[in-house]
Coordinates of C-alpha atoms and ligand atoms in Angstrom, one line a residue:
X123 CA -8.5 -6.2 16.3
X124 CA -12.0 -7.2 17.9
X125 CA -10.2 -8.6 20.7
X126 CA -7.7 -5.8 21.5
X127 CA -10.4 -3.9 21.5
X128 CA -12.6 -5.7 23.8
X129 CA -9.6 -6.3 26.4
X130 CA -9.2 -2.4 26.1
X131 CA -12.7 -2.0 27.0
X132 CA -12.7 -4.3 29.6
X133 CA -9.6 -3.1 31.0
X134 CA -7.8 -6.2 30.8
X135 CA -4.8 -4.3 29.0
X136 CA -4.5 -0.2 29.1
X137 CA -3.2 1.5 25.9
X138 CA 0.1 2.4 27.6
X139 CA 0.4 -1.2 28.0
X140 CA -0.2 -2.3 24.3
X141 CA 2.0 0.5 23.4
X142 CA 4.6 -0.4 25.3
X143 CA 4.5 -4.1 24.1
X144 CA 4.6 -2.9 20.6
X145 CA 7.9 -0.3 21.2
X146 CA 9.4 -3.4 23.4
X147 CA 8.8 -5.5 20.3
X148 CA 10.3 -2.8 17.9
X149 CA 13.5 -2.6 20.0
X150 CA 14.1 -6.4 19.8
X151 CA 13.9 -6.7 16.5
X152 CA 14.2 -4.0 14.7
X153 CA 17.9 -3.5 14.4
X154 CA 17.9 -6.7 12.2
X155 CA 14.3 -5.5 10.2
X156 CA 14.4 -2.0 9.9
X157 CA 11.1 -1.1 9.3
X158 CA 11.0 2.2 10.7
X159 CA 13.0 5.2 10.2
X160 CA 11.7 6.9 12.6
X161 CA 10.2 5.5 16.2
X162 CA 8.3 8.1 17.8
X163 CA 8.5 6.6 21.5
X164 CA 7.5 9.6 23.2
X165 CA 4.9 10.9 21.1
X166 CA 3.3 7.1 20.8
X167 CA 3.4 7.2 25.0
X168 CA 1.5 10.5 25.5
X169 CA -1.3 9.6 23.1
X170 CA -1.9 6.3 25.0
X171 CA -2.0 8.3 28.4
X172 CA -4.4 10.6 27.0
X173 CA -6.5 7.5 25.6
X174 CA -6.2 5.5 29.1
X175 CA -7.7 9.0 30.2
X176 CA -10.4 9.4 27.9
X177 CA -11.1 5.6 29.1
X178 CA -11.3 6.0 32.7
X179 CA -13.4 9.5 32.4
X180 CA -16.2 7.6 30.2
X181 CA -16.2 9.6 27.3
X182 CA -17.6 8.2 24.2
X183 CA -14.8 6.5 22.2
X184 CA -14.3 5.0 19.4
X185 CA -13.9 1.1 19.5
X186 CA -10.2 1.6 18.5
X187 CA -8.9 4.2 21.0
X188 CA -5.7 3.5 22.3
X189 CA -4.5 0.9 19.6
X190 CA -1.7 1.9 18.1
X191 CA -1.0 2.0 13.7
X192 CA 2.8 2.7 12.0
X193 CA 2.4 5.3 9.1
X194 CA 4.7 5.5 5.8
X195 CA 6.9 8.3 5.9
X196 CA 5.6 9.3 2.6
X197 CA 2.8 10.8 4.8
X198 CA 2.7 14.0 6.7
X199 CA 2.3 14.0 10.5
X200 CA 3.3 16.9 12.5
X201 CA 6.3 16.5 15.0
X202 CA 7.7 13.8 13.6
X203 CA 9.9 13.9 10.2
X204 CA 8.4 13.3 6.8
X205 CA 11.4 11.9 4.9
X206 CA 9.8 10.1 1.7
X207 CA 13.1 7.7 2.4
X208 CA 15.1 10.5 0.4
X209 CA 18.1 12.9 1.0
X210 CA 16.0 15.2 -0.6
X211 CA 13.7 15.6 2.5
X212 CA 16.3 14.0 5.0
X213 CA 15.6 16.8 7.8
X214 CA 12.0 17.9 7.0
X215 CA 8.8 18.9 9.4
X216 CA 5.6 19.2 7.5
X217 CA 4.1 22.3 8.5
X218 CA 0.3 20.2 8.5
X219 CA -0.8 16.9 8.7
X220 CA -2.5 14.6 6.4
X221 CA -6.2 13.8 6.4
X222 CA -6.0 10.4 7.1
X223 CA -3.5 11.3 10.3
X224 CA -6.1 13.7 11.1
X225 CA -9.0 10.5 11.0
X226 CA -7.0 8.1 12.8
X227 CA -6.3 10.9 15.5
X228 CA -9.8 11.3 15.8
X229 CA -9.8 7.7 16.3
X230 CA -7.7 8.0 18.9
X231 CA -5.1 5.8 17.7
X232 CA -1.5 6.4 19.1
X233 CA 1.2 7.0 16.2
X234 CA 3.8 4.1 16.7
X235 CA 6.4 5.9 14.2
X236 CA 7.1 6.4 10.3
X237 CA 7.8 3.8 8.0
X238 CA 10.8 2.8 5.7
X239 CA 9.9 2.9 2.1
X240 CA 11.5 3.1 -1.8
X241 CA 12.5 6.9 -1.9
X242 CA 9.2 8.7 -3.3
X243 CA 7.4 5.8 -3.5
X244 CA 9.5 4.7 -6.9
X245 CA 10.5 0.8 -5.7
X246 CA 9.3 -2.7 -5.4
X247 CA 11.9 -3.9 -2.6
X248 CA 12.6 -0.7 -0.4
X249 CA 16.0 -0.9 -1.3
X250 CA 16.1 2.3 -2.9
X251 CA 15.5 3.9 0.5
X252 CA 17.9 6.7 0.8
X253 CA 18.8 5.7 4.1
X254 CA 18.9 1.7 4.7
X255 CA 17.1 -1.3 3.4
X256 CA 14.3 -3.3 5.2
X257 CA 14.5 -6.9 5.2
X258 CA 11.6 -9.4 5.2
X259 CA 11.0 -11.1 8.2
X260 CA 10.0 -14.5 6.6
X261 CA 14.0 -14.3 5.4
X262 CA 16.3 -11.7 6.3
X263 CA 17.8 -12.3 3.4
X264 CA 15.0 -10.8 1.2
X265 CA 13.5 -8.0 0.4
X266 CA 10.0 -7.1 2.0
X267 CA 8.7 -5.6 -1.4
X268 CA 8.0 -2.1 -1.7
X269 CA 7.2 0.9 -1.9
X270 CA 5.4 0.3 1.1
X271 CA 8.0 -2.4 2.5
X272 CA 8.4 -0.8 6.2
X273 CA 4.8 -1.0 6.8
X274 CA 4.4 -4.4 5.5
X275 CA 7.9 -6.1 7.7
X276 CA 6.2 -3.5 10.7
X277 CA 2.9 -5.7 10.4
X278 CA 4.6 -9.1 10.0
X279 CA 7.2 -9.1 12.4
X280 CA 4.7 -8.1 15.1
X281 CA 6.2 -4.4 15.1
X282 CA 2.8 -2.7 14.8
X283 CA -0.9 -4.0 14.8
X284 CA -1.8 -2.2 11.9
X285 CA 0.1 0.4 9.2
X286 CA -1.0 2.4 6.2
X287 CA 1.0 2.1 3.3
X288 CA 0.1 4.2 -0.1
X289 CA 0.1 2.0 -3.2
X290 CA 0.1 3.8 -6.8
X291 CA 1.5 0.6 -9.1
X292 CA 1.3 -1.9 -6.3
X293 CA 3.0 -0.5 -3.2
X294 CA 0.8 -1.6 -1.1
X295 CA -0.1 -5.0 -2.1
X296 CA 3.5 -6.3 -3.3
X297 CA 4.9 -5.9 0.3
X298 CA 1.5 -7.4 1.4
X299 CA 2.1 -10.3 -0.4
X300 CA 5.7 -10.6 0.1
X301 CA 5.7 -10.1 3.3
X302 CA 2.4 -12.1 4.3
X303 CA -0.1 -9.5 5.2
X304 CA -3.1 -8.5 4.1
X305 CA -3.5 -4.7 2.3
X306 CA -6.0 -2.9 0.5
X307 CA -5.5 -0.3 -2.4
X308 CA -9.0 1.8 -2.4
X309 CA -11.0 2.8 -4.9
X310 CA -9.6 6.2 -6.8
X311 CA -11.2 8.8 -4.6
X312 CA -12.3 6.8 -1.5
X313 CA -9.5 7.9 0.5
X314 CA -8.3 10.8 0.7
X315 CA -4.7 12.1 -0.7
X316 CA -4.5 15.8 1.2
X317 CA -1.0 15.6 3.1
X318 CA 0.1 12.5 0.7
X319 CA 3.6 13.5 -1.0
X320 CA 2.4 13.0 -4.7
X321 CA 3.9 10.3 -6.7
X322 CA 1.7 10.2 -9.7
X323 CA -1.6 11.8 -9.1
X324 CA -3.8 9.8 -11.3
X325 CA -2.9 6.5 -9.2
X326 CA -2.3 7.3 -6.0
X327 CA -4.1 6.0 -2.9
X328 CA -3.3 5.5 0.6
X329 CA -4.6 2.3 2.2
X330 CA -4.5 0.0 5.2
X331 CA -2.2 -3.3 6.2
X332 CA -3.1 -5.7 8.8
X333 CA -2.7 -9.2 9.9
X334 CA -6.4 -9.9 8.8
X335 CA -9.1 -8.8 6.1
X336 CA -11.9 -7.8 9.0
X337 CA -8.6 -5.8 10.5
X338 CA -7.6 -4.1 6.8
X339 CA -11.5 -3.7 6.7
X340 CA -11.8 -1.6 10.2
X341 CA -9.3 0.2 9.0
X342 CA -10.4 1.3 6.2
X343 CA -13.6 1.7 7.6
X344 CA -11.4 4.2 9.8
X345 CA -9.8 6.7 6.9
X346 CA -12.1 6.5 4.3
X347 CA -14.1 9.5 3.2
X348 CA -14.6 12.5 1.6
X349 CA -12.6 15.5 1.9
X350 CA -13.2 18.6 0.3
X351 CA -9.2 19.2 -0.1
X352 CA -8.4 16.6 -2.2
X353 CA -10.4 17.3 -5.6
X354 CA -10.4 13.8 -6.7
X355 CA -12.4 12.7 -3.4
X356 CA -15.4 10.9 -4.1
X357 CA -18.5 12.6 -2.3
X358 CA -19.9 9.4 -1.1
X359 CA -16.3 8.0 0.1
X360 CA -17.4 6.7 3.9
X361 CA -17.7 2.9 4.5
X362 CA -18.8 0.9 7.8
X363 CA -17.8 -1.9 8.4
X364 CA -20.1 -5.2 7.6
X365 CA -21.7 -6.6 10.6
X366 CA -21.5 -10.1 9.2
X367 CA -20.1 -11.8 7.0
X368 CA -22.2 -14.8 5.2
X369 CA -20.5 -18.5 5.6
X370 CA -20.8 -19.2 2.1
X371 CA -20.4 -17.5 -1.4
X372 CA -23.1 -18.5 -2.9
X373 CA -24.7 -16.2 -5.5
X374 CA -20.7 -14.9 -5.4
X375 CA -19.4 -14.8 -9.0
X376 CA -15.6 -14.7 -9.3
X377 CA -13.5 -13.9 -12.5
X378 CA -10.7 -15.3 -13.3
X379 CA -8.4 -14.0 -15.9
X380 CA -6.2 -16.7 -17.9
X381 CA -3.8 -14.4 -19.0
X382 CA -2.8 -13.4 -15.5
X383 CA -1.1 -17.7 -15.3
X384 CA 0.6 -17.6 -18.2
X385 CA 4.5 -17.4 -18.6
X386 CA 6.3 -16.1 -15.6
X387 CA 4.7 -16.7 -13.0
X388 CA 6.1 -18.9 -10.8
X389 CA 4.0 -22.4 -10.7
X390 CA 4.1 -22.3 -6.7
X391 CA 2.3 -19.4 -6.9
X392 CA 0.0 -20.7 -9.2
X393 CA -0.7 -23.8 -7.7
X394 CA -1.7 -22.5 -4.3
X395 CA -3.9 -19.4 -6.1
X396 CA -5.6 -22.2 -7.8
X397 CA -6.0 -24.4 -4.6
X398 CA -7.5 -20.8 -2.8
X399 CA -9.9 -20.8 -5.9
X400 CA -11.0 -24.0 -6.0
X401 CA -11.9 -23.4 -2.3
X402 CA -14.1 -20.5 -3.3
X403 CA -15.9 -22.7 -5.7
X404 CA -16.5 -25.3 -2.8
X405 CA -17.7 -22.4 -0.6
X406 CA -20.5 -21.5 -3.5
X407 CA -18.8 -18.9 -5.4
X408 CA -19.3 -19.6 -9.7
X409 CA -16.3 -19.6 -10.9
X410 CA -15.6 -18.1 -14.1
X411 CA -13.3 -17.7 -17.2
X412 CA -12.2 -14.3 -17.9
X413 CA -10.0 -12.2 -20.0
X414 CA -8.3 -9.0 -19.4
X415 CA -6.7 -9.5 -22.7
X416 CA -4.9 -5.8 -22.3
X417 CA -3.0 -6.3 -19.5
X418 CA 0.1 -6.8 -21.3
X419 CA 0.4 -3.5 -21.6
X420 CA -0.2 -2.4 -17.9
X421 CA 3.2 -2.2 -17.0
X422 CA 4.1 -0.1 -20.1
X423 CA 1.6 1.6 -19.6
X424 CA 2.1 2.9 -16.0
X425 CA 6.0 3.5 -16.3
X426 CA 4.8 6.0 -19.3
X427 CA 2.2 8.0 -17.1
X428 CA 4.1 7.3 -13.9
X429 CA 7.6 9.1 -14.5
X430 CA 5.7 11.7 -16.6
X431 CA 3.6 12.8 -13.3
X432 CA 6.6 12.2 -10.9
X433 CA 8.4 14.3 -13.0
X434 CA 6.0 16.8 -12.8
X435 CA 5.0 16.4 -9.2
X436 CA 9.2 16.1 -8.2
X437 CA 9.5 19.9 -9.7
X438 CA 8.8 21.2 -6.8
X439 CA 12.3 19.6 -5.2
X440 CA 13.8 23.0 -5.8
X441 CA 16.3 23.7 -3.2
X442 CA 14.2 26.5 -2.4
X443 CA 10.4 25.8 -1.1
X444 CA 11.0 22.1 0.6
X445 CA 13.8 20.4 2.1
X446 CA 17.4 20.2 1.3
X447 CA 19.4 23.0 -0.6
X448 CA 23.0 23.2 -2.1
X449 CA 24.1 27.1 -1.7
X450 CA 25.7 27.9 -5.3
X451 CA 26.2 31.3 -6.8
X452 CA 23.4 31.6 -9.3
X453 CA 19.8 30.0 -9.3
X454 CA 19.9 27.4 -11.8
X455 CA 23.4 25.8 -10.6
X456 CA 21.6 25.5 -7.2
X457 CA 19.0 23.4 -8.6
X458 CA 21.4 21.7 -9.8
X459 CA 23.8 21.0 -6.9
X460 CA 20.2 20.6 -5.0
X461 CA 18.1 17.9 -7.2
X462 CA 21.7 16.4 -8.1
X463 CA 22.6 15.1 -4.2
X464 CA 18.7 15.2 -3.1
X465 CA 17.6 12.5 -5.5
X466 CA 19.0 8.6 -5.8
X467 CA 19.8 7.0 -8.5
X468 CA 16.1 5.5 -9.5
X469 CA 14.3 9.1 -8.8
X470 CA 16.4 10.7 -11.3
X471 CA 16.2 7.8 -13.8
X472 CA 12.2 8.5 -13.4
X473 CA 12.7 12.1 -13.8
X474 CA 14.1 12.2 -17.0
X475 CA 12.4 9.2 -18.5
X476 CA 9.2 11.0 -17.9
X477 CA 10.8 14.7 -18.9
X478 CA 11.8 12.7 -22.2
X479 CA 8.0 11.0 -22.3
X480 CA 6.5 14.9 -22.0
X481 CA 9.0 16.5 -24.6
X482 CA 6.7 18.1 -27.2
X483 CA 8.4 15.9 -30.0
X484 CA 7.5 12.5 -27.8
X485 CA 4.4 13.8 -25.9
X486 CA 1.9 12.0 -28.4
X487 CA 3.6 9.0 -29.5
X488 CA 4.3 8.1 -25.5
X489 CA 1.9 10.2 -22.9
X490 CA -0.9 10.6 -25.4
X491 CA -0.5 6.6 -26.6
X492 CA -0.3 5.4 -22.8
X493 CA -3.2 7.5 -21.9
X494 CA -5.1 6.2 -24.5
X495 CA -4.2 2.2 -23.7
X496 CA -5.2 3.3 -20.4
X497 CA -8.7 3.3 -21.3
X498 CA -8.5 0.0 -23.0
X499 CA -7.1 -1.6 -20.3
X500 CA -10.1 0.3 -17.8
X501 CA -12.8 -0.9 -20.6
X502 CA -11.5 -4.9 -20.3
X503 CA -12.1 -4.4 -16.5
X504 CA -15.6 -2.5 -16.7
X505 CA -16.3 -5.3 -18.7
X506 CA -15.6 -8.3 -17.0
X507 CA -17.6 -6.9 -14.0
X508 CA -20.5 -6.9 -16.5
X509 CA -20.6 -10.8 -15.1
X510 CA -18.6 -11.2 -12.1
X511 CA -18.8 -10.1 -9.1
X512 CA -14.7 -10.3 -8.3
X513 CA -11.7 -10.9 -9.9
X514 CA -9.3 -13.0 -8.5
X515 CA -5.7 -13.0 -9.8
X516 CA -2.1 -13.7 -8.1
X517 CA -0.6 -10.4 -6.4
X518 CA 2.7 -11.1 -7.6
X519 CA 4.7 -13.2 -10.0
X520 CA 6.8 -14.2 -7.3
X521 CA 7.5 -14.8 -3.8
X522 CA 10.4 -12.2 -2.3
X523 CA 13.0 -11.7 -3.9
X524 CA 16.7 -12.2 -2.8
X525 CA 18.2 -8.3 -1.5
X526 CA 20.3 -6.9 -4.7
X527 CA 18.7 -9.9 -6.8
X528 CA 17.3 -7.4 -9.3
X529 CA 20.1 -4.8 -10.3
X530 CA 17.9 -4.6 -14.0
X531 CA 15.1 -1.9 -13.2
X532 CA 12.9 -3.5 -15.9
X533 CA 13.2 -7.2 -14.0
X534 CA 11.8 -4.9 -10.9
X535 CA 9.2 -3.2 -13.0
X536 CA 7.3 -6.7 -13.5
X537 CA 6.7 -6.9 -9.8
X538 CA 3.6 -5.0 -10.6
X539 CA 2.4 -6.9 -13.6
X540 CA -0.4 -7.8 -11.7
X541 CA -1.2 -4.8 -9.6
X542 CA -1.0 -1.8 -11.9
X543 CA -4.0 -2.8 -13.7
X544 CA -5.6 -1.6 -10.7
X545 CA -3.9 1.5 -10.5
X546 CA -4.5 2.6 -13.9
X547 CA -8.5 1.6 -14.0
X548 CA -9.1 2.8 -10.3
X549 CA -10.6 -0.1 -8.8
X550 CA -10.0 -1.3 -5.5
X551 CA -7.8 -4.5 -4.7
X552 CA -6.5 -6.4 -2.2
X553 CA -3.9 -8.7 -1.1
X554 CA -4.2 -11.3 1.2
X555 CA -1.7 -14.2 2.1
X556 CA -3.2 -17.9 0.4
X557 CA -0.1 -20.2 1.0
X558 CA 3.5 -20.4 1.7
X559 CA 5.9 -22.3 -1.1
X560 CA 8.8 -24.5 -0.5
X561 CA 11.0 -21.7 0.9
X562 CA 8.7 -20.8 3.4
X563 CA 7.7 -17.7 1.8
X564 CA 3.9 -16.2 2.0
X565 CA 2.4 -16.3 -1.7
X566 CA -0.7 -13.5 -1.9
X567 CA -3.8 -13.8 -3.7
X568 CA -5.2 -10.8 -5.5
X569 CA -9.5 -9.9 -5.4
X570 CA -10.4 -6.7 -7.7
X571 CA -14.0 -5.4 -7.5
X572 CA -15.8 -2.7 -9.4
X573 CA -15.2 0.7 -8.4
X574 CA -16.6 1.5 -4.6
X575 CA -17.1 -2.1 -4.0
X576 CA -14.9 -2.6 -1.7
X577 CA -17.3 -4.4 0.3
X578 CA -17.5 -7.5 -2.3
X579 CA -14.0 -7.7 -2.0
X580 CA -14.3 -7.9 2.1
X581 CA -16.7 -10.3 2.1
X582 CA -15.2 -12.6 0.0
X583 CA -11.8 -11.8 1.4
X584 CA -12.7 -12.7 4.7
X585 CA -15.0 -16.0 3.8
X586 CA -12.0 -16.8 2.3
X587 CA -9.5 -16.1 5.5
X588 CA -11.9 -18.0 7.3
X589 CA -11.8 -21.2 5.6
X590 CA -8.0 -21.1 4.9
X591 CA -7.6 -20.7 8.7
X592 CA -9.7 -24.2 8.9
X593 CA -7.2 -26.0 6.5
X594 CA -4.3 -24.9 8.3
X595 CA -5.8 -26.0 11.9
X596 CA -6.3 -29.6 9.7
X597 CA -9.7 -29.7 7.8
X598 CA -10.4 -31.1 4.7
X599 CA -9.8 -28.5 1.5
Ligands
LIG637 N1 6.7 -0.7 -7.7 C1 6.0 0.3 -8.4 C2 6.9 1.4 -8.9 O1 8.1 1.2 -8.8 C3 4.9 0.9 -7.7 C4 5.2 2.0 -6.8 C5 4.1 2.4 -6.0 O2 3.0 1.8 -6.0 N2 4.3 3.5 -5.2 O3 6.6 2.4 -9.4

């Protein structure tokens, strides 16, 4: 994004230009992608003209005025819908924006459009979009991942520069990985969630996707902070950007957890997360044995606490505050008509797995137990960065997946076996692409810092990047 910005700068390219370019690129190909559901053309046009402006009058800017991002619709903007991919919320304007939309304004970053998604964030393909499916564009025969699956096809296919995405199991960095770009899930409470339609509140974060780690860093640099309307933001939130990064990890130690490459995990995905290791180690790093030995349980784990929040945080669906509504003659048969056609099939599986998980005769043996093996999975993380530095895992146990390959929601549950961990202890994680396997599909690798330590995770991110990028021009490994 360095360069961009410099040729803005420079005035080799004007934002209406790079705008343009990005809209030209979304009409040629998005009618086989989909990533967007909604291209705000217009909207994307007049905030470039106003950045040119801002340009030529010499007022102080930030570096990244005039470069355009893509936003998940699960995020509100004003003027444009905010659709959460559901039938629920098919024709609704939010009334305010979100934080972050308020921070990348201030950026002066033009608004390319809204992103397709997993309805309410509840996926790992995007096929449960209410409205149409996006396809990966390493295969169009494949899913991108999901929830966050627009922003991640936006990103690869050349749609957008940049995107945020929201990730509360791994929605951020399963597209990432399946789709070949790099995201970030923040810290709990580095970013914050004021304007964010609520999934589950204890796991939710909104995060950047780009083509690079320095580009998911600047990014992040860009929304992180604190924000005295979201009550779980962290006071000491902000981050800037690292001038330098070292060329070498030494004094780096990296963690790395055996039972994360044990069965079912594909062994091309394996191999080339091992390869990227092995490279750390010959760029310094000490390399070390870990175990997380409660991870088994993540998955459980989250589906407990994650349908019992959504179906909390879904109550609010009513047919009467928000969105759609389905006139009948008394009250509770309009919720009914309302939250019967506003919801898809894997909302309302969520709902009343988690009403069922809340129930006072189930309450303790599920919510209280998951809440409980929460901690235990937290404690095996706090632990290992008692002696490492990082953690590096897979993202996924596989590369994408074929569209309608998983029709058994529990096979699409183990997307995340890798990624809720991070979720459920709040640390920050990122994906970013290692290798490609036999089918031509991008395999991600996964780095997990301590909490606010996002800048370990950079660094070694992009030391990484860098000496990837020299095996693929033809080095040595
Ligand atoms: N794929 C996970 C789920 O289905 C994660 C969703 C997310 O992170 N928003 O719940």
């Amino acid at each position: 994004m360095k360069e961009l910005a410099h040729k803005l700068r420079t005035s080799q390219v004007s934002s209406v230009e790079l705008v343009q370019h990005y809209l030209d690129r979304i009409r040629a190909v998005d009618s086989d992608i989909r990533a967007f559901l909604y291209v705000d053309e217009d909207g994307a046009i007049a905030e470039a003209k106003a950045s040119d402006e801002r340009r030529r009058r010499g007022e102080p800017l930030s570096p990244w005025d005039g470069i355009p991002i893509a936003i998940k619709d699960n995020i509100c903007t004003v003027g444009t819908p905010t659709t959460c991919a559901s039938r629920m919320l098919e024709n609704y304007y939010s009334p305010f924006e979100a934080e972050v939309i308020t921070r990348i304004k201030q950026a002066g970053m033009p608004i390319l459009g809204k992103t397709n998604m997993d309805e309410f964030a509840m996926g790992s393909s995007t096929e449960f979009s209410a409205f149409y499916i996006t396809r990966n564009p390493h295969d169009l025969t494949r899913v991108p991942g999901g929830s966050s699956g627009g922003s991640a096809a936006a990103v690869a296919a050349g749609e957008a520069p940049w995107a945020l995405g929201t990730d509360t199991g791994g929605s951020i960095r399963q597209p990432g990985a399946f789709c070949g770009v790099v995201g970030l899930k923040p810290t709990y409470g580095r970013v914050s969630r004021w304007g964010l339609v609520a999934l589950a509140s204890s796991l939710d974060q909104i995060g950047p996707m780009a083509r690079t780690v320095a580009d998911a860093e600047i990014l992040f640099s860009i929304i992180a902070g604190h924000d005295n309307r979201d009550s779980t933001s962290w006071p000491n939130a902000a981050y800037r950007v690292m001038d330098a990064v070292p060329d070498n990890l030494k004094g780096i130690s990296v963690g790395v957890p055996e039972e994360f490459f044990a069965e079912g995990l594909d062994p091309e995905v394996a191999c080339s997360v091992r390869q990227a290791i092995k490279m750390l180690e010959n760029l310094g790093a000490e390399v070390k044995p870990i175990s997380l030995p409660h991870n088994i349980y993540s998955i459980d784990t989250y589906l407990t606490l994650v349908t019992a929040e959504a179906s909390s945080n879904l109550a609010r669906y009513d047919g009467v505050r928000y969105g759609l509504r389905v006139e009948a003659p008394d009250c509770t048969t309009m919720f009914k008509k309302t939250r019967t056609k506003g919801f898809g099939p894997e909302v309302k599986r969520r709902i009343m797995l988690g009403t069922y998980v809340l129930t006072a005769s189930h309450h303790e043996a599920f919510y209280e137990q998951a809440r409980r093996v929460r901690t235990l999975i937290a404690q095996d993380l706090e632990q290992a960065f008692s002696s490492v530095d990082v953690v590096v895992t897979p993202t996924t146990p596989t590369t994408a997946f074929r569209i309608g390959e998983k029709q058994d929601p529990l096979q699409m549950y183990l997307s995340d076996s890798y990624t809720a961990i991070a979720n459920l202890a709040g640390n920050p994680a990122l994906t970013m692409p290692c290798g490609i396997d036999r089918k031509g599909l991008p395999i991600g690798l996964q780095l997990i810092a301590d909490h606010f330590r996002e800048d370990l995770i950079f660094t070694v991110g992009r030391v990484l990047e860098q000496s990837l990028r020299e095996v693929e021009a033809g080095g040595e490994l």
